[in-house]
C-alpha atoms as a printed R data frame, in Angstrom:
    type eleno elety resid chain resno       x       y       z
1   ATOM     1    CA   MET     A     1 -20.512  14.709 -31.089
2   ATOM     2    CA   LYS     A     2 -17.539  16.888 -31.999
3   ATOM     3    CA   LEU     A     3 -17.520  18.391 -28.474
4   ATOM     4    CA   ILE     A     4 -17.349  14.899 -26.931
5   ATOM     5    CA   GLN     A     5 -14.413  13.967 -29.187
6   ATOM     6    CA   GLN     A     6 -12.557  17.141 -28.182
7   ATOM     7    CA   LEU     A     7 -13.174  16.474 -24.495
8   ATOM     8    CA   LEU     A     8 -11.938  12.894 -24.827
9   ATOM     9    CA   PHE     A     9  -8.832  14.084 -26.698
10  ATOM    10    CA   ILE     A    10  -8.020  16.597 -23.923
11  ATOM    11    CA   LEU     A    11  -8.572  13.918 -21.287
12  ATOM    12    CA   PHE     A    12  -6.181  11.479 -22.989
13  ATOM    13    CA   ILE     A    13  -3.522  14.163 -23.433
14  ATOM    14    CA   ASN     A    14  -3.727  15.035 -19.732
15  ATOM    15    CA   LEU     A    15  -3.529  11.387 -18.725
16  ATOM    16    CA   GLY     A    16  -0.668  10.583 -21.076
17  ATOM    17    CA   PHE     A    17   1.573  13.565 -20.507
18  ATOM    18    CA   GLY     A    18   0.493  14.847 -17.111
19  ATOM    19    CA   GLN     A    19   1.769  11.894 -15.119
20  ATOM    20    CA   ASP     A    20   5.303  12.476 -13.944
21  ATOM    21    CA   TYR     A    21   6.904   9.597 -12.157
22  ATOM    22    CA   ARG     A    22   8.015  10.215  -8.561
23  ATOM    23    CA   GLU     A    23  11.627  10.153  -7.380
24  ATOM    24    CA   ALA     A    24  12.422   6.667  -6.163
25  ATOM    25    CA   SER     A    25  14.980   3.930  -5.650
26  ATOM    26    CA   ILE     A    26  14.194   0.445  -6.874
27  ATOM    27    CA   ILE     A    27  15.594  -2.343  -4.694
28  ATOM    28    CA   PHE     A    28  16.482  -5.584  -6.422
29  ATOM    29    CA   ASN     A    29  16.379  -9.087  -4.941
30  ATOM    30    CA   ASP     A    30  20.172  -9.069  -4.468
31  ATOM    31    CA   SER     A    31  19.726  -5.884  -2.321
32  ATOM    32    CA   SER     A    32  21.364  -3.605  -4.901
33  ATOM    33    CA   SER     A    33  19.442  -0.471  -5.849
34  ATOM    34    CA   ILE     A    34  19.234   2.249  -8.495
35  ATOM    35    CA   GLN     A    35  17.861   5.765  -8.145
36  ATOM    36    CA   GLY     A    36  15.469   7.171 -10.682
37  ATOM    37    CA   PHE     A    37  11.741   7.683 -11.120
38  ATOM    38    CA   ALA     A    38   8.922   5.220 -10.602
39  ATOM    39    CA   GLU     A    39   5.239   4.542 -10.244
40  ATOM    40    CA   ILE     A    40   3.242   1.524  -9.084
41  ATOM    41    CA   LYS     A    41   0.466   0.121 -11.225
42  ATOM    42    CA   ASP     A    42  -1.281  -3.275 -11.075
43  ATOM    43    CA   ASN     A    43   1.198  -4.845  -8.613
44  ATOM    44    CA   ALA     A    44   4.165  -3.894 -10.818
45  ATOM    45    CA   ILE     A    45   6.893  -1.271 -10.555
46  ATOM    46    CA   TYR     A    46   7.401   0.988 -13.578
47  ATOM    47    CA   PHE     A    47  10.890   2.437 -13.281
48  ATOM    48    CA   LYS     A    48  13.133   4.691 -15.347
49  ATOM    49    CA   VAL     A    49  16.493   6.308 -14.599
50  ATOM    50    CA   LYS     A    50  15.595   9.684 -16.160
51  ATOM    51    CA   GLN     A    51  12.181  11.347 -16.280
52  ATOM    52    CA   GLU     A    52  12.267  11.495 -20.091
53  ATOM    53    CA   ASP     A    53  13.156   7.767 -20.472
54  ATOM    54    CA   LYS     A    54  10.638   5.021 -21.228
55  ATOM    55    CA   ALA     A    55   9.768   3.052 -18.099
56  ATOM    56    CA   ASP     A    56  10.616  -0.628 -17.672
57  ATOM    57    CA   LYS     A    57   8.206  -2.929 -15.870
58  ATOM    58    CA   TRP     A    58   9.531  -4.872 -12.849
59  ATOM    59    CA   SER     A    59   7.839  -7.532 -10.731
60  ATOM    60    CA   TYR     A    60   8.717  -9.660  -7.707
61  ATOM    61    CA   ASP     A    61  10.817 -11.965  -9.921
62  ATOM    62    CA   PHE     A    62  13.624  -9.380  -9.925
63  ATOM    63    CA   ALA     A    63  12.635  -6.563  -7.563
64  ATOM    64    CA   LYS     A    64  12.328  -6.658  -3.785
65  ATOM    65    CA   GLY     A    65  10.630  -3.286  -3.547
66  ATOM    66    CA   LEU     A    66  10.746   0.447  -3.965
67  ATOM    67    CA   VAL     A    67  11.351   3.557  -1.880
68  ATOM    68    CA   PHE     A    68   9.715   6.801  -2.992
69  ATOM    69    CA   SER     A    69  11.547   9.894  -1.791
70  ATOM    70    CA   GLY     A    70  11.014  13.606  -1.954
71  ATOM    71    CA   TYR     A    71   9.319  16.433  -0.104
72  ATOM    72    CA   GLY     A    72  11.202  15.537   3.093
73  ATOM    73    CA   TYR     A    73   9.819  12.030   3.605
74  ATOM    74    CA   SER     A    74   9.927   8.574   2.092
75  ATOM    75    CA   GLU     A    75   7.464   5.743   1.440
76  ATOM    76    CA   LYS     A    76   8.671   2.159   1.245
77  ATOM    77    CA   PHE     A    77   6.917  -0.638  -0.659
78  ATOM    78    CA   GLU     A    78   7.922  -4.308  -0.623
79  ATOM    79    CA   TYR     A    79   6.782  -7.444  -2.349
80  ATOM    80    CA   VAL     A    80   5.294  -9.576   0.422
81  ATOM    81    CA   GLU     A    81   4.605 -13.289   0.084
82  ATOM    82    CA   PHE     A    82   1.295 -14.932   0.964
83  ATOM    83    CA   GLU     A    83   0.599 -18.611   1.448
84  ATOM    84    CA   HIS     A    84  -1.973 -19.047  -1.314
85  ATOM    85    CA   SER     A    85  -1.276 -16.214  -3.746
86  ATOM    86    CA   LYS     A    86   1.452 -14.401  -5.615
87  ATOM    87    CA   PRO     A    87   3.460 -11.745  -3.762
88  ATOM    88    CA   LYS     A    88   1.791  -8.337  -3.473
89  ATOM    89    CA   LEU     A    89   3.468  -4.952  -3.483
90  ATOM    90    CA   LEU     A    90   2.506  -3.438  -0.104
91  ATOM    91    CA   GLN     A    91   3.378  -0.246   1.740
92  ATOM    92    CA   VAL     A    92   5.641  -0.789   4.750
93  ATOM    93    CA   VAL     A    93   3.991   0.990   7.685
94  ATOM    94    CA   GLU     A    94   6.188  -0.305  10.523
95  ATOM    95    CA   GLU     A    95   9.431  -2.271  10.568
96  ATOM    96    CA   GLY     A    96  10.603  -4.138  13.625
97  ATOM    97    CA   ASN     A    97  10.229  -7.528  15.217
98  ATOM    98    CA   VAL     A    98   6.823  -7.537  13.505
99  ATOM    99    CA   ASN     A    99   6.459  -5.709  10.201
100 ATOM   100    CA   LEU     A   100   3.127  -4.069   9.394
101 ATOM   101    CA   TYR     A   101   2.072  -3.764   5.765
102 ATOM   102    CA   ARG     A   102  -0.793  -1.831   4.186
103 ATOM   103    CA   TYR     A   103  -2.616  -2.507   0.953
104 ATOM   104    CA   ALA     A   104  -4.784   0.371  -0.259
105 ATOM   105    CA   LYS     A   105  -6.946   0.560  -3.337
106 ATOM   106    CA   ALA     A   106  -9.190   3.281  -4.739
107 ATOM   107    CA   HIS     A   107 -12.521   2.146  -6.156
108 ATOM   108    CA   TYR     A   108 -14.492   4.101  -8.726
109 ATOM   109    CA   ARG     A   109 -18.067   4.389  -7.490
110 ATOM   110    CA   GLY     A   110 -19.517   6.429 -10.333
111 ATOM   111    CA   ARG     A   111 -20.582  10.008 -10.793
112 ATOM   112    CA   ASN     A   112 -22.611  12.186  -8.504
113 ATOM   113    CA   THR     A   113 -26.069  12.170 -10.073
114 ATOM   114    CA   ASN     A   114 -27.489  14.928  -7.855
115 ATOM   115    CA   LEU     A   115 -26.149  17.802  -9.933
116 ATOM   116    CA   PRO     A   116 -27.878  21.177  -9.915
117 ATOM   117    CA   ILE     A   117 -29.926  21.947 -13.005
118 ATOM   118    CA   GLY     A   118 -27.750  23.396 -15.739
119 ATOM   119    CA   LYS     A   119 -24.433  22.109 -14.293
120 ATOM   120    CA   LEU     A   120 -22.397  19.892 -16.606
121 ATOM   121    CA   PRO     A   121 -20.596  16.876 -15.080
122 ATOM   122    CA   SER     A   122 -16.903  17.401 -14.319
123 ATOM   123    CA   ASP     A   123 -14.022  15.494 -12.712
124 ATOM   124    CA   GLU     A   124 -15.099  16.961  -9.368
125 ATOM   125    CA   ASP     A   125 -18.340  14.958  -9.613
126 ATOM   126    CA   VAL     A   126 -16.573  11.572  -9.680
127 ATOM   127    CA   VAL     A   127 -17.102   9.542  -6.505
128 ATOM   128    CA   TRP     A   128 -14.233   7.346  -5.246
129 ATOM   129    CA   THR     A   129 -13.915   5.182  -2.153
130 ATOM   130    CA   MET     A   130 -10.746   3.831  -0.575
131 ATOM   131    CA   SER     A   131 -10.335   0.387   0.914
132 ATOM   132    CA   GLU     A   132  -7.328  -0.774   2.876
133 ATOM   133    CA   ALA     A   133  -6.132  -3.967   4.499
134 ATOM   134    CA   PHE     A   134  -3.334  -4.600   6.988
135 ATOM   135    CA   TYR     A   135  -0.981  -7.569   7.154
136 ATOM   136    CA   VAL     A   136   1.673  -8.581   9.681
137 ATOM   137    CA   LYS     A   137   4.805 -10.670   9.295
138 ATOM   138    CA   ARG     A   138   7.791 -11.486  11.475
139 ATOM   139    CA   LYS     A   139  11.178 -11.659   9.744
140 ATOM   140    CA   SER     A   140  11.344 -15.381  10.605
141 ATOM   141    CA   GLU     A   141   7.983 -16.128   8.938
142 ATOM   142    CA   PRO     A   142   7.680 -16.985   5.251
143 ATOM   143    CA   TYR     A   143   4.198 -15.475   4.743
144 ATOM   144    CA   ALA     A   144   2.237 -12.418   5.831
145 ATOM   145    CA   ILE     A   145  -1.180 -12.866   7.421
146 ATOM   146    CA   ASP     A   146  -4.321 -10.757   7.363
147 ATOM   147    CA   ILE     A   147  -4.625  -9.421  10.923
148 ATOM   148    CA   GLU     A   148  -8.043  -7.801  10.412
149 ATOM   149    CA   PHE     A   149  -9.987 -10.961   9.577
150 ATOM   150    CA   SER     A   150 -11.308 -12.397  12.897
151 ATOM   151    CA   PHE     A   151  -9.274  -9.690  14.611
152 ATOM   152    CA   ASN     A   152  -9.690 -10.693  18.271
153 ATOM   153    CA   LEU     A   153  -8.874 -14.339  17.666
154 ATOM   154    CA   ARG     A   154  -5.965 -13.788  15.279
155 ATOM   155    CA   ALA     A   155  -4.423 -10.839  17.121
156 ATOM   156    CA   LYS     A   156  -4.460 -12.624  20.487
157 ATOM   157    CA   LYS     A   157  -2.849 -15.691  18.941
158 ATOM   158    CA   TYR     A   158  -0.294 -13.743  16.883
159 ATOM   159    CA   PHE     A   159   0.733 -11.421  19.724
160 ATOM   160    CA   GLY     A   160   0.202 -14.051  22.433
161 ATOM   161    CA   ASP     A   161   3.851 -13.818  23.498
162 ATOM   162    CA   CYS     A   162   3.122 -10.359  24.966
163 ATOM   163    CA   LYS     A   163   0.617 -10.203  27.823
164 ATOM   164    CA   LYS     A   164   0.452  -6.408  27.606
165 ATOM   165    CA   VAL     A   165  -0.912  -6.536  24.050
166 ATOM   166    CA   VAL     A   166  -3.378  -9.341  24.835
167 ATOM   167    CA   GLU     A   167  -4.695  -7.361  27.832
168 ATOM   168    CA   ARG     A   168  -5.219  -4.303  25.635
169 ATOM   169    CA   ILE     A   169  -7.060  -6.408  23.037
170 ATOM   170    CA   ASN     A   170  -9.317  -7.832  25.774
171 ATOM   171    CA   ASN     A   171  -9.949  -4.301  27.149
172 ATOM   172    CA   LYS     A   172 -10.768  -3.038  23.610
173 ATOM   173    CA   LYS     A   173  -7.854  -0.570  23.704
174 ATOM   174    CA   PHE     A   174  -6.491  -2.334  20.629
175 ATOM   175    CA   THR     A   175  -9.058  -3.016  17.919
176 ATOM   176    CA   LYS     A   176  -8.866  -3.462  14.178
177 ATOM   177    CA   GLU     A   177  -9.356   0.311  13.873
178 ATOM   178    CA   ASN     A   178  -5.967   0.974  15.539
179 ATOM   179    CA   ILE     A   179  -3.838  -1.938  14.320
180 ATOM   180    CA   LYS     A   180  -0.961   0.460  13.642
181 ATOM   181    CA   ASP     A   181  -0.861   1.491  17.308
182 ATOM   182    CA   MET     A   182  -0.871  -2.155  18.384
183 ATOM   183    CA   VAL     A   183   2.086  -3.107  16.169
184 ATOM   184    CA   PHE     A   184   4.024   0.033  17.185
185 ATOM   185    CA   PHE     A   185   3.369  -0.839  20.850
186 ATOM   186    CA   TYR     A   186   4.433  -4.457  20.349
187 ATOM   187    CA   ASN     A   187   7.689  -3.514  18.614
188 ATOM   188    CA   GLU     A   188   8.487  -0.882  21.235
189 ATOM   189    CA   TYR     A   189   7.566  -2.694  24.444
190 ATOM   190    CA   CYS     A   190   7.256  -6.400  23.716
191 ATOM   191    CA   ALA     A   191   9.868  -7.352  21.159
192 ATOM   192    CA   SER     A   192  12.132  -8.709  23.900
193 ATOM   193    CA   ASP     A   193   9.328  -9.370  26.369
194 ATOM   194    CA   ASP     A   194  10.036 -12.566  28.303
195 ATOM   195    CA   GLU     A   195   6.652 -12.739  30.016
């Protein structure tokens, strides 16, 4: 019993003190921004100006989004509105005439139960799966839509103003497995397509 208590204590210390927030800029609804450190948890932005500060919680009521920076690249997240639900904080994958957003979530599946005899369970034995969903939205539209659900029907209707995209959907060159390529193609070749 004492060993379990010690292990739990070590786990909580690592979780509590081992999580450094990433460099980021929070973007407010009035388009102003502040640089500092942030993390995303449960559809909220936790932001602090200095690493040693206590984080404040921000939601879509005041914040438009967040840009993580560092290591030579950046990741942008925005609150995106949906017709029948509250705004969600989604990763911006592509910006253009049509914006592409990604929602990813890790799911705990349990522990690997096929351990060799004599091996104690460890963090390496935890099994996780990742699910993701993609949404599209034009700047002129109030709400994002799920482009994966009934992909052929929705994609042909949504991108119907570009014959090149519709042809590629019909020829199975664009499927729900390569939605990113389809939106990149649309923004590059069809944004001003008058066909």
